[in-house]
Amino acid sequence: MNYKSTRDKSEKTYSAAQVIKQGLADDGGLFVPESIPTLSAAELEGLAKLDYVGRAADIMSRFLTDYSYDELLADCSAAYCETSFPGGAAPLVSVHDNLYSLELWHGPTAAFKDMALQLMPRLLVRALRKTGEERTSLILVATSGDTGKAALEGYRDIDGVKIMVFYPVDGVSRVQKLQMATQEGSNVNVCAIEGNFDDAQNGVKKIFSDREFAEKLNEKDHFLSSANSINWGRLAPQIVYYVSAYCDLMNSGAIKNGDVVNFCVPTGNFGNIFAAYIAKLMGLPVGKLICASNVNNILTDFLATGTYDRNRKFHCTTSPSMDILISSNLERLLYFVAGAERTAAYMESLAKTGAYSISAEEKARIDETFVGYFADEVATAESIRTDFERYGYLHDTHTAVGFDAARQYIEQTGDKTPLVVDSTASPYKFAADVLKALTDDVPSDPLDALDALSSLTKTEIPYPLCGIADRSINFSSVIVSDKMADEVLSYLAK
Ligand SMILES: *Cc1c(COP(=O)(O)O)cnc(C)c1O
């Protein structure tokens, strides 16, 4: 099976290895499968008998046909092993009535990005070999928090790859900063930038577009690569847990094979919810996909009106991983409902005017599956408090947005279909804000919030965040953004 660019109406295709190595198509489009592999009821029955690793290898092998099943099984076994995901990779927890929480944060950085970033680096290394690449891949990342740490953990000690992460010195939380500064691994480097996230991101973009710099790297047998969320190698692993959740619901007796299930996804870049859509296209019995946003509700508006308009105020919220005005992966959905030519035109309009409007027909196709709701800051905090006080279940801020959206949907539609909400981060990753939703007694140091949350809720701090204040600091340099390219070169000289 091959891949196409969302903006190319020609028949040009690429192998999975090419797509994973390249990340973005030459025309600026995103890679999508040219056809969707199917999943029959009988095959689903078989998958239900397997563990997460077995389910993952099976689903991945349907999309990455130039990888052997044995290669994928080895990579999935290493990625989702017991040491990295103690107790299982994506456990499904019943919260109340028909509402379930799909906990995607049991990995090494306590956020759902691990589900993709533990597997993707292994797929990349194989892609380099399959495409005859002999140079070392240098991954550059600008991060506002979660992605940087998850990428560092995913790429650490992987052969043939080095990774360098830049973060804004005052733009990430205390816990996030410590998580990155204490990073271990023989092929990693972390550097803080004076300025905000845009400064870090612009610096990285500048390096990527600098031909001379690429030539210098080439002389040193290196080439630049990105760990960006638009890479198909990050999206494909996310399809697996929708299938897995369905299997778990069958195994628990909550549904029969063939019964419809809805999913609600706290959304930023639209990657996670798009993976659910692919699972539905494969034949997984999925009804509605509920797109949950915070007050940066550009997607709620798009799904309601068919107009995407980024000309609006940006809000900083307690669910920062969803603070986003351009949801890149939405382009993939547009491709499936409108085709390459119209997608290219919409993206051109977005770049020029910051907006585009889809046709009534295209909107109707999206409406068959998607519906959007948003939660403001008050509703988010209330969602945390209510679910903890009534059901003893603790959400992080992003998941709380999801549960609020899920309940709005149920209230408005009366739909009694089982509804699985993606839980995208451990509550401890955002301990201070979670604590604030539960009590007025919040310690002034955000690190103390971890212990305070644990003793208040009688829940355990997950292993990646345990004792984080006592770990040794491996990276402490802070530079101005003009010096980022020099920093990369001096890292390679080491
Ligand atoms: C990245 C992230 C999201 C958003 O996921 P997308 O795939 O970008 O839509 C939601 N919650 C958390 C905690 C995240 O880290």
Short mmCIF file of C-alpha atoms and ligand atoms in Angstrom, two decimals:
data_model
loop_
_atom_site.label_atom_id
_atom_site.label_comp_id
_atom_site.label_asym_id
_atom_site.label_seq_id
_atom_site.Cartn_x
_atom_site.Cartn_y
_atom_site.Cartn_z
CA MET A 1 0.00 0.00 0.00
CA ASN A 2 1.27 3.45 -0.92
CA TYR A 3 0.77 7.07 0.12
CA LYS A 4 -0.18 10.32 -1.62
CA SER A 5 0.09 14.01 -0.83
CA THR A 6 -3.14 15.73 0.26
CA ARG A 7 -2.43 18.51 -2.26
CA ASP A 8 -1.41 16.48 -5.31
CA LYS A 9 -4.14 15.33 -7.71
CA SER A 10 -1.67 13.33 -9.84
CA GLU A 11 -1.14 9.61 -9.31
CA LYS A 12 2.29 10.05 -7.68
CA THR A 13 2.75 7.74 -4.71
CA TYR A 14 5.34 7.01 -2.01
CA SER A 15 6.16 3.98 0.14
CA ALA A 16 5.58 4.09 3.91
CA ALA A 17 9.35 4.22 4.52
CA GLN A 18 9.72 7.23 2.20
CA VAL A 19 6.80 8.96 3.87
CA ILE A 20 8.17 8.41 7.38
CA LYS A 21 11.64 9.56 6.38
CA GLN A 22 10.38 12.65 4.55
CA GLY A 23 7.61 13.81 6.92
CA LEU A 24 6.04 16.43 4.66
CA ALA A 25 5.36 16.15 0.90
CA ASP A 26 7.36 18.40 -1.43
CA ASP A 27 4.24 20.41 -2.30
CA GLY A 28 3.65 21.19 1.40
CA GLY A 29 0.85 18.62 1.66
CA LEU A 30 0.55 15.83 4.22
CA PHE A 31 0.87 12.16 3.37
CA VAL A 32 -2.28 10.01 3.38
CA PRO A 33 -2.83 6.33 2.50
CA GLU A 34 -4.09 5.98 -1.09
CA SER A 35 -6.56 3.34 0.11
CA ILE A 36 -7.71 2.29 3.57
CA PRO A 37 -7.15 -1.34 4.62
CA THR A 38 -10.28 -3.02 5.94
CA LEU A 39 -10.89 -4.67 9.27
CA SER A 40 -13.60 -7.36 9.31
CA ALA A 41 -15.70 -8.43 12.29
CA ALA A 42 -13.91 -11.79 12.29
CA GLU A 43 -10.50 -10.10 12.34
CA LEU A 44 -11.67 -7.89 15.19
CA GLU A 45 -12.64 -11.02 17.09
CA GLY A 46 -9.09 -12.30 16.62
CA LEU A 47 -7.51 -9.03 17.72
CA ALA A 48 -9.57 -9.05 20.91
CA LYS A 49 -7.66 -12.17 21.98
CA LEU A 50 -4.28 -10.44 21.66
CA ASP A 51 -2.44 -8.08 24.02
CA TYR A 52 -1.71 -4.46 23.06
CA VAL A 53 1.58 -5.34 21.34
CA GLY A 54 -0.14 -7.98 19.19
CA ARG A 55 -2.96 -5.61 18.25
CA ALA A 56 -0.45 -2.87 17.41
CA ALA A 57 1.73 -5.07 15.18
CA ASP A 58 -1.34 -6.31 13.30
CA ILE A 59 -2.84 -2.86 12.66
CA MET A 60 0.51 -1.29 11.76
CA SER A 61 1.28 -4.08 9.28
CA ARG A 62 -1.87 -3.18 7.35
CA PHE A 63 -0.57 0.37 6.79
CA LEU A 64 3.21 -0.15 6.58
CA THR A 65 3.28 -2.84 3.92
CA ASP A 66 6.97 -2.32 3.11
CA TYR A 67 7.80 -3.30 6.72
CA SER A 68 7.65 -7.00 7.55
CA TYR A 69 5.29 -8.23 10.26
CA ASP A 70 8.29 -9.44 12.26
CA GLU A 71 9.94 -6.02 12.10
CA LEU A 72 6.76 -4.37 13.32
CA LEU A 73 6.23 -6.94 16.05
CA ALA A 74 9.80 -6.36 17.30
CA ASP A 75 9.33 -2.58 17.27
CA CYS A 76 5.92 -2.68 18.96
CA SER A 77 7.25 -5.09 21.62
CA ALA A 78 10.12 -2.72 22.38
CA ALA A 79 7.93 0.41 22.28
CA TYR A 80 5.06 -0.80 24.47
CA CYS A 81 7.08 -2.95 26.89
CA GLU A 82 6.22 -3.33 30.56
CA THR A 83 9.14 -1.12 31.69
CA SER A 84 7.92 1.83 29.59
CA PHE A 85 4.20 1.24 30.13
CA PRO A 86 3.84 -0.55 33.47
CA GLY A 87 0.45 -2.28 33.66
CA GLY A 88 -0.34 -1.96 29.93
CA ALA A 89 -0.18 0.67 27.21
CA ALA A 90 -3.77 1.90 26.90
CA PRO A 91 -6.05 0.71 29.71
CA LEU A 92 -9.78 1.44 29.45
CA VAL A 93 -11.48 2.52 32.69
CA SER A 94 -15.24 2.72 33.28
CA VAL A 95 -15.99 6.12 34.88
CA HIS A 96 -19.80 6.23 35.12
CA ASP A 97 -22.84 5.06 33.15
CA ASN A 98 -21.78 4.67 29.51
CA LEU A 99 -18.67 6.84 29.86
CA TYR A 100 -15.20 5.34 29.67
CA SER A 101 -11.72 6.82 29.97
CA LEU A 102 -9.03 5.52 27.60
CA GLU A 103 -5.85 6.23 29.58
CA LEU A 104 -3.11 7.03 27.06
CA TRP A 105 -0.61 8.42 29.57
CA HIS A 106 1.04 5.40 31.15
CA GLY A 107 4.24 5.88 29.16
CA PRO A 108 7.62 7.43 30.05
CA THR A 109 6.53 11.10 29.98
CA ALA A 110 3.00 10.70 31.39
CA ALA A 111 1.30 12.16 28.29
CA PHE A 112 -0.36 10.55 25.28
CA LYS A 113 2.39 11.69 22.87
CA ASP A 114 4.33 8.66 24.17
CA MET A 115 1.90 6.32 22.38
CA ALA A 116 3.30 7.53 19.05
CA LEU A 117 6.77 8.69 20.02
CA GLN A 118 7.83 5.41 21.61
CA LEU A 119 7.22 3.66 18.28
CA MET A 120 7.95 6.26 15.59
CA PRO A 121 11.76 6.51 16.14
CA ARG A 122 12.08 2.75 15.57
CA LEU A 123 10.06 3.07 12.37
CA LEU A 124 12.27 5.96 11.27
CA VAL A 125 15.49 4.02 11.76
CA ARG A 126 14.12 1.20 9.61
CA ALA A 127 12.93 3.77 7.03
CA LEU A 128 16.48 5.15 6.77
CA ARG A 129 17.84 1.67 6.08
CA LYS A 130 15.05 0.79 3.65
CA THR A 131 15.67 3.96 1.63
CA GLY A 132 19.47 3.48 1.56
CA GLU A 133 20.23 6.47 3.81
CA GLU A 134 23.64 6.18 5.46
CA ARG A 135 23.89 9.57 7.17
CA THR A 136 22.84 10.20 10.77
CA SER A 137 19.44 11.81 11.18
CA LEU A 138 19.44 14.90 13.36
CA ILE A 139 16.00 15.56 14.83
CA LEU A 140 15.36 19.20 15.71
CA VAL A 141 12.38 20.05 17.89
CA ALA A 142 11.00 23.34 19.18
CA THR A 143 8.62 22.61 22.02
CA SER A 144 6.21 24.39 24.31
CA GLY A 145 6.27 21.43 26.66
CA ASP A 146 4.94 17.90 26.11
CA THR A 147 6.25 17.09 22.65
CA GLY A 148 9.89 17.89 23.45
CA LYS A 149 10.08 15.57 26.41
CA ALA A 150 8.17 12.78 24.67
CA ALA A 151 10.48 13.08 21.64
CA LEU A 152 13.59 13.00 23.86
CA GLU A 153 12.37 9.82 25.54
CA GLY A 154 11.41 8.26 22.21
CA TYR A 155 14.71 8.94 20.44
CA ARG A 156 17.14 8.48 23.33
CA ASP A 157 19.80 5.86 22.63
CA ILE A 158 18.33 4.98 19.21
CA ASP A 159 21.12 4.18 16.72
CA GLY A 160 21.56 6.41 13.68
CA VAL A 161 19.67 9.33 15.22
CA LYS A 162 20.53 12.36 17.34
CA ILE A 163 17.99 14.71 18.85
CA MET A 164 18.16 18.30 19.93
CA VAL A 165 15.30 20.10 21.67
CA PHE A 166 14.85 23.85 22.12
CA TYR A 167 12.32 25.26 24.56
CA PRO A 168 11.43 28.83 25.63
CA VAL A 169 13.07 29.40 29.02
CA ASP A 170 9.99 31.03 30.54
CA GLY A 171 7.39 29.34 28.34
CA VAL A 172 7.13 25.89 29.92
CA SER A 173 5.97 24.78 33.35
CA ARG A 174 8.38 24.08 36.19
CA VAL A 175 7.74 20.34 35.94
CA GLN A 176 8.18 20.34 32.14
CA LYS A 177 11.47 22.26 32.45
CA LEU A 178 12.79 19.78 35.01
CA GLN A 179 11.66 16.84 32.90
CA MET A 180 13.80 18.12 30.02
CA ALA A 181 16.77 19.36 32.04
CA THR A 182 17.15 15.94 33.70
CA GLN A 183 16.93 14.03 30.38
CA GLU A 184 19.28 11.08 30.03
CA GLY A 185 20.64 9.41 26.89
CA SER A 186 23.81 9.34 24.80
CA ASN A 187 22.36 11.09 21.72
CA VAL A 188 20.32 13.92 23.22
CA ASN A 189 20.81 17.64 23.75
CA VAL A 190 18.47 20.17 25.33
CA CYS A 191 18.79 23.94 25.20
CA ALA A 192 16.65 26.78 26.55
CA ILE A 193 16.00 29.87 24.41
CA GLU A 194 15.59 33.40 25.69
CA GLY A 195 12.14 34.38 24.40
CA ASN A 196 8.81 32.65 23.82
CA PHE A 197 7.73 29.54 21.92
CA ASP A 198 7.48 31.43 18.62
CA ASP A 199 11.14 32.48 18.94
CA ALA A 200 12.16 28.85 19.44
CA GLN A 201 9.95 27.64 16.60
CA ASN A 202 11.08 30.35 14.19
CA GLY A 203 14.70 29.53 15.03
CA VAL A 204 14.13 25.87 14.16
CA LYS A 205 12.25 26.77 10.95
CA LYS A 206 15.12 29.04 9.93
CA ILE A 207 17.62 26.21 10.38
CA PHE A 208 15.44 23.87 8.30
CA SER A 209 15.30 26.34 5.40
CA ASP A 210 19.02 27.22 5.48
CA ARG A 211 20.70 25.50 2.48
CA GLU A 212 24.23 26.38 3.60
CA PHE A 213 23.56 24.86 6.98
CA ALA A 214 22.25 21.67 5.36
CA GLU A 215 25.48 21.49 3.34
CA LYS A 216 27.58 21.85 6.50
CA LEU A 217 25.62 19.02 8.11
CA ASN A 218 26.01 16.89 5.00
CA GLU A 219 29.80 17.25 5.20
CA LYS A 220 29.52 15.83 8.70
CA ASP A 221 27.32 12.95 7.42
CA HIS A 222 24.17 14.30 9.07
CA PHE A 223 20.82 15.47 7.74
CA LEU A 224 17.89 17.25 9.40
CA SER A 225 14.65 15.52 10.24
CA SER A 226 11.59 16.47 12.28
CA ALA A 227 9.50 14.68 14.90
CA ASN A 228 6.52 16.76 13.94
CA SER A 229 3.00 15.55 14.63
CA ILE A 230 2.11 15.71 10.94
CA ASN A 231 4.44 12.77 10.18
CA TRP A 232 2.47 9.65 9.23
CA GLY A 233 4.81 7.68 11.51
CA ARG A 234 3.27 9.53 14.44
CA LEU A 235 -0.30 9.22 13.26
CA ALA A 236 -0.44 5.52 12.39
CA PRO A 237 0.37 4.25 15.93
CA GLN A 238 -2.61 6.25 17.21
CA ILE A 239 -5.08 4.21 15.12
CA VAL A 240 -4.21 1.16 17.23
CA TYR A 241 -5.68 2.29 20.54
CA TYR A 242 -9.14 2.92 19.06
CA VAL A 243 -9.23 -0.66 17.85
CA SER A 244 -7.78 -1.81 21.18
CA ALA A 245 -10.41 0.08 23.22
CA TYR A 246 -13.13 -1.54 21.13
CA CYS A 247 -11.60 -4.98 21.79
CA ASP A 248 -11.49 -4.26 25.52
CA LEU A 249 -15.17 -3.24 25.51
CA MET A 250 -16.01 -6.53 23.78
CA ASN A 251 -13.92 -8.53 26.22
CA SER A 252 -15.57 -6.89 29.23
CA GLY A 253 -19.03 -7.68 27.88
CA ALA A 254 -19.99 -3.99 27.64
CA ILE A 255 -20.63 -4.42 23.89
CA LYS A 256 -21.04 -7.18 21.33
CA ASN A 257 -18.91 -7.30 18.21
CA GLY A 258 -20.61 -4.95 15.73
CA ASP A 259 -22.16 -2.59 18.32
CA VAL A 260 -21.43 1.07 17.71
CA VAL A 261 -19.12 3.06 20.03
CA ASN A 262 -18.56 6.85 20.10
CA PHE A 263 -15.24 8.52 20.92
CA CYS A 264 -14.55 11.97 22.34
CA VAL A 265 -11.07 13.41 21.82
CA PRO A 266 -9.46 16.47 23.49
CA THR A 267 -8.11 18.05 20.34
CA GLY A 268 -5.30 20.40 19.33
CA ASN A 269 -3.60 19.60 16.06
CA PHE A 270 -6.41 17.16 15.04
CA GLY A 271 -3.98 14.21 14.83
CA ASN A 272 -5.48 12.05 17.54
CA ILE A 273 -9.10 12.43 16.42
CA PHE A 274 -8.11 11.88 12.78
CA ALA A 275 -6.58 8.54 13.76
CA ALA A 276 -10.02 7.61 15.15
CA TYR A 277 -11.56 8.54 11.79
CA ILE A 278 -9.15 6.22 9.99
CA ALA A 279 -10.16 3.42 12.36
CA LYS A 280 -13.78 4.10 11.41
CA LEU A 281 -12.95 4.06 7.68
CA MET A 282 -11.26 0.67 8.23
CA GLY A 283 -14.59 -0.68 9.44
CA LEU A 284 -14.36 -0.33 13.21
CA PRO A 285 -17.98 0.24 14.35
CA VAL A 286 -17.57 3.91 15.35
CA GLY A 287 -20.55 6.27 15.47
CA LYS A 288 -19.77 9.87 16.34
CA LEU A 289 -16.39 11.46 16.92
CA ILE A 290 -16.74 14.32 19.37
CA CYS A 291 -14.07 16.96 18.94
CA ALA A 292 -13.41 18.64 22.31
CA SER A 293 -11.73 22.06 22.45
CA ASN A 294 -10.93 24.61 25.15
CA VAL A 295 -11.72 28.33 24.62
CA ASN A 296 -9.43 28.24 21.58
CA ASN A 297 -12.52 26.83 19.90
CA ILE A 298 -11.67 27.30 16.24
CA LEU A 299 -12.58 23.65 15.52
CA THR A 300 -15.93 23.91 17.32
CA ASP A 301 -16.76 26.85 15.05
CA PHE A 302 -15.49 25.05 11.94
CA LEU A 303 -17.59 21.96 12.63
CA ALA A 304 -20.65 24.13 13.32
CA THR A 305 -20.34 26.46 10.31
CA GLY A 306 -17.96 25.00 7.71
CA THR A 307 -15.76 28.08 7.96
CA TYR A 308 -12.24 27.85 9.38
CA ASP A 309 -11.04 31.29 10.46
CA ARG A 310 -7.85 31.76 12.40
CA ASN A 311 -8.27 35.53 12.60
CA ARG A 312 -9.12 35.50 16.27
CA LYS A 313 -7.66 35.99 19.71
CA PHE A 314 -5.31 33.33 21.10
CA HIS A 315 -5.99 32.29 24.70
CA CYS A 316 -3.52 30.75 27.15
CA THR A 317 -5.43 28.12 29.12
CA THR A 318 -4.86 25.43 31.75
CA SER A 319 -4.94 22.87 28.88
CA PRO A 320 -1.94 24.32 26.97
CA SER A 321 -1.46 21.36 24.60
CA MET A 322 -4.80 22.32 23.05
CA ASP A 323 -3.98 26.04 22.74
CA ILE A 324 -3.71 26.12 18.98
CA LEU A 325 -5.06 28.14 16.05
CA ILE A 326 -3.87 25.98 13.17
CA SER A 327 -4.88 22.34 13.41
CA SER A 328 -2.56 20.93 10.75
CA ASN A 329 -4.04 17.46 10.54
CA LEU A 330 -7.46 18.84 9.59
CA GLU A 331 -5.96 18.98 6.10
CA ARG A 332 -6.08 15.18 6.01
CA LEU A 333 -9.82 15.17 6.72
CA LEU A 334 -10.37 17.79 4.00
CA TYR A 335 -8.57 15.53 1.54
CA PHE A 336 -10.91 12.64 2.32
CA VAL A 337 -14.09 14.71 1.89
CA ALA A 338 -13.01 17.20 -0.81
CA GLY A 339 -10.09 15.66 -2.76
CA ALA A 340 -6.58 16.97 -3.43
CA GLU A 341 -7.38 19.87 -5.73
CA ARG A 342 -9.87 21.55 -3.41
CA THR A 343 -7.70 20.81 -0.35
CA ALA A 344 -4.77 22.59 -2.01
CA ALA A 345 -7.05 25.60 -2.70
CA TYR A 346 -8.31 25.69 0.91
CA MET A 347 -4.75 25.57 2.24
CA GLU A 348 -3.72 28.37 -0.09
CA SER A 349 -6.61 30.45 1.16
CA LEU A 350 -5.63 29.66 4.77
CA ALA A 351 -2.06 30.81 4.11
CA LYS A 352 -3.17 34.01 2.34
CA THR A 353 -6.20 35.13 4.34
CA GLY A 354 -6.17 32.93 7.44
CA ALA A 355 -9.53 31.43 6.48
CA TYR A 356 -11.48 29.15 4.13
CA SER A 357 -15.05 27.84 3.83
CA ILE A 358 -15.93 24.35 2.65
CA SER A 359 -19.01 23.54 0.52
CA ALA A 360 -22.35 22.44 2.01
CA GLU A 361 -21.82 18.97 0.56
CA GLU A 362 -18.38 18.61 2.12
CA LYS A 363 -19.71 19.84 5.45
CA ALA A 364 -22.54 17.30 5.30
CA ARG A 365 -19.99 14.50 4.88
CA ILE A 366 -18.02 15.72 7.88
CA ASP A 367 -21.25 16.07 9.92
CA GLU A 368 -21.98 12.35 9.41
CA THR A 369 -19.17 11.61 11.86
CA PHE A 370 -17.86 14.73 13.60
CA VAL A 371 -19.42 17.08 16.11
CA GLY A 372 -17.63 19.77 18.15
CA TYR A 373 -18.04 21.12 21.69
CA PHE A 374 -15.83 23.31 23.84
CA ALA A 375 -15.28 23.85 27.56
CA ASP A 376 -14.17 27.16 29.06
CA GLU A 377 -11.84 27.36 32.07
CA VAL A 378 -14.66 27.28 34.64
CA ALA A 379 -16.29 24.22 33.04
CA THR A 380 -12.90 22.49 32.86
CA ALA A 381 -12.23 22.93 36.58
CA GLU A 382 -15.81 21.87 37.37
CA SER A 383 -15.38 18.74 35.29
CA ILE A 384 -12.31 17.77 37.36
CA ARG A 385 -14.09 18.42 40.66
CA THR A 386 -17.38 16.69 39.73
CA ASP A 387 -15.82 13.50 38.45
CA PHE A 388 -13.52 13.24 41.43
CA GLU A 389 -16.17 13.97 44.04
CA ARG A 390 -18.93 11.85 42.47
CA TYR A 391 -17.01 9.00 40.90
CA GLY A 392 -13.55 9.08 42.52
CA TYR A 393 -11.94 9.51 39.10
CA LEU A 394 -9.22 12.14 38.62
CA HIS A 395 -8.71 13.93 35.27
CA ASP A 396 -5.92 16.15 34.04
CA THR A 397 -7.04 19.48 32.56
CA HIS A 398 -7.09 18.27 28.92
CA THR A 399 -9.10 15.15 29.74
CA ALA A 400 -11.47 17.31 31.80
CA VAL A 401 -12.23 19.34 28.65
CA GLY A 402 -13.02 16.02 26.94
CA PHE A 403 -15.39 14.85 29.68
CA ASP A 404 -17.21 18.17 29.69
CA ALA A 405 -17.64 18.00 25.91
CA ALA A 406 -18.82 14.38 26.15
CA ARG A 407 -21.50 15.31 28.67
CA GLN A 408 -22.65 18.28 26.58
CA TYR A 409 -23.06 15.89 23.66
CA ILE A 410 -25.04 13.35 25.71
CA GLU A 411 -27.23 16.06 27.22
CA GLN A 412 -28.02 17.58 23.84
CA THR A 413 -28.62 14.35 21.92
CA GLY A 414 -29.73 11.83 24.53
CA ASP A 415 -27.42 9.36 22.73
CA LYS A 416 -26.92 6.30 24.97
CA THR A 417 -24.17 4.72 22.84
CA PRO A 418 -21.08 3.79 24.92
CA LEU A 419 -18.74 6.77 24.81
CA VAL A 420 -14.97 6.51 25.24
CA VAL A 421 -13.11 9.71 26.12
CA ASP A 422 -9.39 9.83 25.39
CA SER A 423 -7.48 10.68 28.56
CA THR A 424 -4.44 12.45 27.16
CA ALA A 425 -2.29 13.25 30.20
CA SER A 426 -1.74 12.13 33.76
CA PRO A 427 -3.34 14.53 36.27
CA TYR A 428 0.12 14.88 37.81
CA LYS A 429 1.51 16.41 34.65
CA PHE A 430 -0.71 19.42 35.41
CA ALA A 431 -0.82 18.92 39.17
CA ALA A 432 -1.08 22.58 40.22
CA ASP A 433 -4.15 23.30 38.07
CA VAL A 434 -5.79 20.01 38.94
CA LEU A 435 -5.24 20.71 42.64
CA LYS A 436 -6.65 24.22 42.23
CA ALA A 437 -9.86 22.71 40.85
CA LEU A 438 -10.23 20.60 43.99
CA THR A 439 -9.11 22.85 46.84
CA ASP A 440 -8.08 26.39 47.79
CA ASP A 441 -5.08 24.99 49.60
CA VAL A 442 -2.48 25.06 46.80
CA PRO A 443 1.26 25.22 47.62
CA SER A 444 3.19 28.08 46.02
CA ASP A 445 5.90 25.84 44.52
CA PRO A 446 4.40 23.84 41.60
CA LEU A 447 6.65 20.89 42.48
CA ASP A 448 5.01 20.62 45.91
CA ALA A 449 1.66 20.32 44.12
CA LEU A 450 2.56 16.75 43.12
CA ASP A 451 2.75 15.53 46.73
CA ALA A 452 -0.19 17.68 47.77
CA LEU A 453 -2.35 16.17 44.99
CA SER A 454 -1.27 12.69 45.96
CA SER A 455 -2.17 13.08 49.62
CA LEU A 456 -5.46 14.87 48.89
CA THR A 457 -6.71 12.31 46.34
CA LYS A 458 -4.97 9.18 47.64
CA THR A 459 -3.71 8.48 44.12
CA GLU A 460 -0.13 7.67 43.11
CA ILE A 461 2.36 9.91 41.32
CA PRO A 462 3.22 8.10 38.04
CA TYR A 463 6.76 6.76 37.77
CA PRO A 464 8.07 9.35 35.26
CA LEU A 465 7.30 12.19 37.70
CA CYS A 466 8.29 10.45 40.93
CA GLY A 467 11.20 12.14 42.70
CA ILE A 468 11.80 14.45 39.76
CA ALA A 469 13.09 17.26 42.01
CA ASP A 470 15.96 15.03 43.18
CA ARG A 471 17.29 14.02 39.76
CA SER A 472 20.54 15.48 38.49
CA ILE A 473 20.40 18.34 36.00
CA ASN A 474 22.15 17.41 32.74
CA PHE A 475 21.26 20.48 30.67
CA SER A 476 21.27 24.05 31.90
CA SER A 477 22.38 26.27 29.02
CA VAL A 478 20.24 29.22 27.95
CA ILE A 479 21.05 30.98 24.66
CA VAL A 480 19.60 33.75 22.47
CA SER A 481 17.63 32.44 19.50
CA ASP A 482 20.17 33.81 16.96
CA LYS A 483 22.69 31.30 18.27
CA MET A 484 20.62 28.15 17.73
CA ALA A 485 22.42 27.07 14.55
CA ASP A 486 25.81 27.48 16.28
CA GLU A 487 24.55 25.42 19.20
CA VAL A 488 23.57 22.60 16.82
CA LEU A 489 27.01 22.61 15.18
CA SER A 490 28.87 22.63 18.47
CA TYR A 491 26.72 19.72 19.65
CA LEU A 492 27.73 17.70 16.58
CA ALA A 493 31.40 18.59 17.16
CA LYS A 494 31.26 16.98 20.62
C1 LIG B 1 -0.93 16.95 22.08
C2 LIG B 1 -1.99 16.88 23.12
C3 LIG B 1 -3.36 17.00 22.79
C4 LIG B 1 -3.85 17.30 21.38
O1 LIG B 1 -3.70 16.23 20.50
P1 LIG B 1 -3.77 16.46 18.91
O2 LIG B 1 -3.41 15.18 18.29
O3 LIG B 1 -2.76 17.56 18.62
O4 LIG B 1 -5.15 16.91 18.58
C5 LIG B 1 -4.31 16.86 23.82
N1 LIG B 1 -3.91 16.65 25.10
C6 LIG B 1 -2.62 16.54 25.46
C7 LIG B 1 -2.26 16.33 26.89
C8 LIG B 1 -1.60 16.65 24.48
O5 LIG B 1 -0.31 16.55 24.85
#
